[in-house]
Short mmCIF file of C-alpha atoms in Angstrom, two decimals:
data_model
loop_
_atom_site.label_atom_id
_atom_site.label_comp_id
_atom_site.label_asym_id
_atom_site.label_seq_id
_atom_site.Cartn_x
_atom_site.Cartn_y
_atom_site.Cartn_z
CA UNK L 1 0.00 0.00 0.00
CA UNK L 2 1.39 3.40 -0.91
CA UNK L 3 1.81 6.16 1.68
CA UNK L 4 -1.17 8.22 0.50
CA UNK L 5 -3.51 5.19 0.64
CA UNK L 6 -2.14 4.28 4.06
CA UNK L 7 -2.90 7.79 5.32
CA UNK L 8 -6.44 7.74 3.92
CA UNK L 9 -7.15 4.35 5.49
CA UNK L 10 -5.63 5.41 8.81
CA UNK L 11 -7.65 8.64 8.78
CA UNK L 12 -10.83 6.70 8.02
CA UNK L 13 -10.26 4.50 11.06
CA UNK L 14 -9.57 7.52 13.23
CA UNK L 15 -12.61 9.42 11.95
CA UNK L 16 -14.77 6.36 12.62
CA UNK L 17 -13.38 5.88 16.12
CA UNK L 18 -13.05 9.50 17.23
CA UNK L 19 -15.14 11.56 14.82
CA UNK L 20 -13.91 14.32 12.58
CA UNK L 21 -13.83 17.05 15.22
CA UNK L 22 -11.93 14.97 17.76
CA UNK L 23 -9.30 13.77 15.30
CA UNK L 24 -6.19 15.89 14.84
CA UNK L 25 -3.37 15.75 12.36
CA UNK L 26 -1.15 14.83 15.34
CA UNK L 27 -3.40 11.76 15.88
CA UNK L 28 -2.89 10.87 12.24
CA UNK L 29 0.89 11.23 12.49
CA UNK L 30 0.91 9.00 15.58
CA UNK L 31 -1.46 6.36 14.20
CA UNK L 32 0.14 6.21 10.77
CA UNK L 33 3.62 5.84 12.26
CA UNK L 34 4.86 8.31 9.66
CA UNK L 35 6.68 11.56 10.17
CA UNK L 36 4.80 14.83 10.37
CA UNK L 37 6.55 15.89 7.16
CA UNK L 38 5.38 12.76 5.33
CA UNK L 39 1.78 13.34 6.40
CA UNK L 40 1.79 17.00 5.39
CA UNK L 41 3.51 16.17 2.11
CA UNK L 42 0.36 14.29 1.07
CA UNK L 43 -2.29 16.37 2.85
CA UNK L 44 -1.85 20.01 3.73
CA UNK L 45 -4.68 19.91 6.27
CA UNK L 46 -7.32 17.74 7.89
CA UNK L 47 -10.12 19.07 5.69
CA UNK L 48 -8.48 17.91 2.45
CA UNK L 49 -7.78 14.53 3.96
CA UNK L 50 -11.35 14.28 5.21
CA UNK L 51 -12.75 14.98 1.75
CA UNK L 52 -10.62 12.18 0.30
CA UNK L 53 -11.73 9.80 3.06
CA UNK L 54 -15.40 10.58 2.43
CA UNK L 55 -14.95 10.23 -1.32
CA UNK L 56 -13.21 6.87 -0.97
CA UNK L 57 -15.25 5.27 1.78
CA UNK L 58 -18.70 6.69 1.09
CA UNK L 59 -19.04 8.05 -2.42
CA UNK L 60 -17.29 4.96 -3.78
CA UNK L 61 -20.27 2.81 -2.78
CA UNK L 62 -22.80 5.14 -4.34
CA UNK L 63 -20.80 5.23 -7.57
CA UNK L 64 -20.92 1.42 -7.75
CA UNK L 65 -24.67 1.47 -8.37
CA UNK L 66 -25.43 1.79 -12.08
CA UNK L 67 -28.78 3.56 -11.96
CA UNK L 68 -28.99 3.70 -15.76
CA UNK L 69 -28.69 -0.08 -15.98
CA UNK L 70 -31.34 -0.48 -13.28
CA UNK L 71 -33.88 1.37 -15.45
CA UNK L 72 -34.19 -1.72 -17.67
CA UNK L 73 -34.45 -4.21 -14.79
CA UNK L 74 -37.50 -5.76 -13.21
CA UNK L 75 -38.25 -5.26 -9.51
CA UNK L 76 -36.61 -8.52 -8.47
CA UNK L 77 -33.37 -7.53 -10.19
CA UNK L 78 -33.55 -4.03 -8.68
CA UNK L 79 -34.04 -5.53 -5.24
CA UNK L 80 -30.91 -7.66 -5.67
CA UNK L 81 -28.89 -4.60 -6.67
CA UNK L 82 -30.15 -2.71 -3.61
CA UNK L 83 -29.46 -5.61 -1.30
CA UNK L 84 -25.89 -5.83 -2.60
CA UNK L 85 -25.44 -2.07 -2.35
CA UNK L 86 -26.63 -1.75 1.23
CA UNK L 87 -24.85 -4.86 2.47
CA UNK L 88 -21.50 -4.29 0.76
CA UNK L 89 -19.98 -1.91 3.27
CA UNK L 90 -21.25 -3.41 6.55
CA UNK L 91 -18.71 -6.25 6.80
CA UNK L 92 -15.89 -3.92 5.78
CA UNK L 93 -16.86 -1.31 8.37
CA UNK L 94 -17.15 -3.91 11.13
CA UNK L 95 -13.62 -5.13 10.33
CA UNK L 96 -12.22 -1.58 10.45
CA UNK L 97 -13.55 -0.52 13.84
CA UNK L 98 -14.77 -2.51 16.83
CA UNK L 99 -17.37 0.22 17.36
CA UNK L 100 -19.30 -1.11 14.37
CA UNK L 101 -21.86 0.30 11.99
CA UNK L 102 -23.06 3.00 14.40
CA UNK L 103 -19.76 4.81 13.87
CA UNK L 104 -20.35 4.59 10.14
CA UNK L 105 -23.68 6.39 10.60
CA UNK L 106 -22.07 9.08 12.71
CA UNK L 107 -19.34 9.71 10.15
CA UNK L 108 -21.88 9.65 7.31
CA UNK L 109 -24.07 12.32 8.88
CA UNK L 110 -21.08 14.33 10.00
CA UNK L 111 -19.92 14.35 6.36
CA UNK L 112 -23.43 15.23 5.25
CA UNK L 113 -23.15 18.45 7.27
CA UNK L 114 -19.45 19.27 6.75
CA UNK L 115 -18.91 18.32 3.11
CA UNK L 116 -21.47 20.14 0.88
CA UNK L 117 -20.49 18.25 -2.28
CA UNK L 118 -21.10 14.95 -0.46
CA UNK L 119 -24.52 16.12 0.71
CA UNK L 120 -25.47 17.15 -2.81
CA UNK L 121 -24.24 13.88 -4.31
CA UNK L 122 -26.12 11.76 -1.75
CA UNK L 123 -29.35 13.70 -2.17
CA UNK L 124 -29.11 13.42 -5.97
CA UNK L 125 -28.33 9.71 -5.74
CA UNK L 126 -31.37 8.95 -3.59
CA UNK L 127 -33.65 11.14 -5.69
CA UNK L 128 -32.54 9.32 -8.84
CA UNK L 129 -32.76 5.92 -7.14
CA UNK L 130 -36.32 6.72 -6.11
CA UNK L 131 -37.22 7.65 -9.70
CA UNK L 132 -35.72 4.43 -11.04
CA UNK L 133 -37.58 2.34 -8.47
CA UNK L 134 -40.82 4.22 -9.16
CA UNK L 135 -40.50 3.26 -12.81
CA UNK L 136 -40.06 -0.37 -11.79
CA UNK L 137 -43.10 -0.24 -9.55
CA UNK L 138 -45.15 1.43 -12.30
CA UNK L 139 -44.22 -1.41 -14.68
CA UNK L 140 -45.33 -3.78 -11.95
CA UNK L 141 -48.72 -2.01 -11.76
CA UNK L 142 -48.19 -0.67 -8.26
CA UNK L 143 -51.01 1.49 -6.92
CA UNK L 144 -48.55 3.92 -5.32
CA UNK L 145 -45.11 3.61 -6.97
CA UNK L 146 -43.69 6.69 -5.20
CA UNK L 147 -44.43 5.29 -1.74
CA UNK L 148 -43.36 1.79 -2.72
CA UNK L 149 -39.99 3.13 -3.90
CA UNK L 150 -39.46 4.98 -0.62
CA UNK L 151 -40.52 1.91 1.36
CA UNK L 152 -38.02 -0.30 -0.48
CA UNK L 153 -35.16 2.13 0.12
CA UNK L 154 -36.24 2.53 3.75
CA UNK L 155 -36.23 -1.23 4.24
CA UNK L 156 -32.52 -1.41 3.53
CA UNK L 157 -31.66 1.83 5.32
CA UNK L 158 -33.59 0.51 8.31
CA UNK L 159 -31.60 -2.70 8.18
CA UNK L 160 -28.39 -0.69 8.45
CA UNK L 161 -29.81 1.07 11.48
CA UNK L 162 -30.85 -2.30 12.93
CA UNK L 163 -27.30 -3.56 12.47
CA UNK L 164 -25.91 -0.58 14.37
CA UNK L 165 -28.31 -1.23 17.27
CA UNK L 166 -27.87 -5.02 17.24
CA UNK L 167 -24.32 -5.62 15.94
CA UNK L 168 -24.32 -9.18 17.26
CA UNK L 169 -26.93 -10.22 14.71
CA UNK L 170 -25.75 -11.76 11.46
CA UNK L 171 -26.50 -9.24 8.73
CA UNK L 172 -25.95 -11.75 5.93
CA UNK L 173 -28.57 -14.07 7.43
CA UNK L 174 -31.08 -11.26 7.83
CA UNK L 175 -30.52 -10.21 4.21
CA UNK L 176 -31.24 -13.76 3.05
CA UNK L 177 -34.52 -13.75 4.95
CA UNK L 178 -35.93 -10.41 3.78
#
């Protein structure tokens, strides 16, 4: 792993464990086991590092969903895509911090407030996802495709919340059953 990637991963772990506000560049230097000069060579300040962390560990997942391809899918196929999307980062997050998915939520909403581009991207993603799902529900002769789309998204978002409250439960097993 190159130095820049190491710093981004280390910062992600720190932001998950301590939060953005409670993490300092000194914490990053200490945790990364790199010199202060090496850290500042790659990132001139915490804000720039934070933006890269959010882009890599949050926006990456959103960018993996091909909403254009979903437009031609049936509801069963769309559901599979959503299930994969919402479950893909839970095991990775659990491995990164012993504090679990709840820390992921905290960092997500912290980024939503601090990083305006992230907020805009997330809002646009969910608005477009809702439209795509509405189209699928309309094809399926749903009586209320708008609500059905929101309910489907909420089902998976709720599962993430459930996992943060009950981390001892097996998320993969729950996903198989719903």
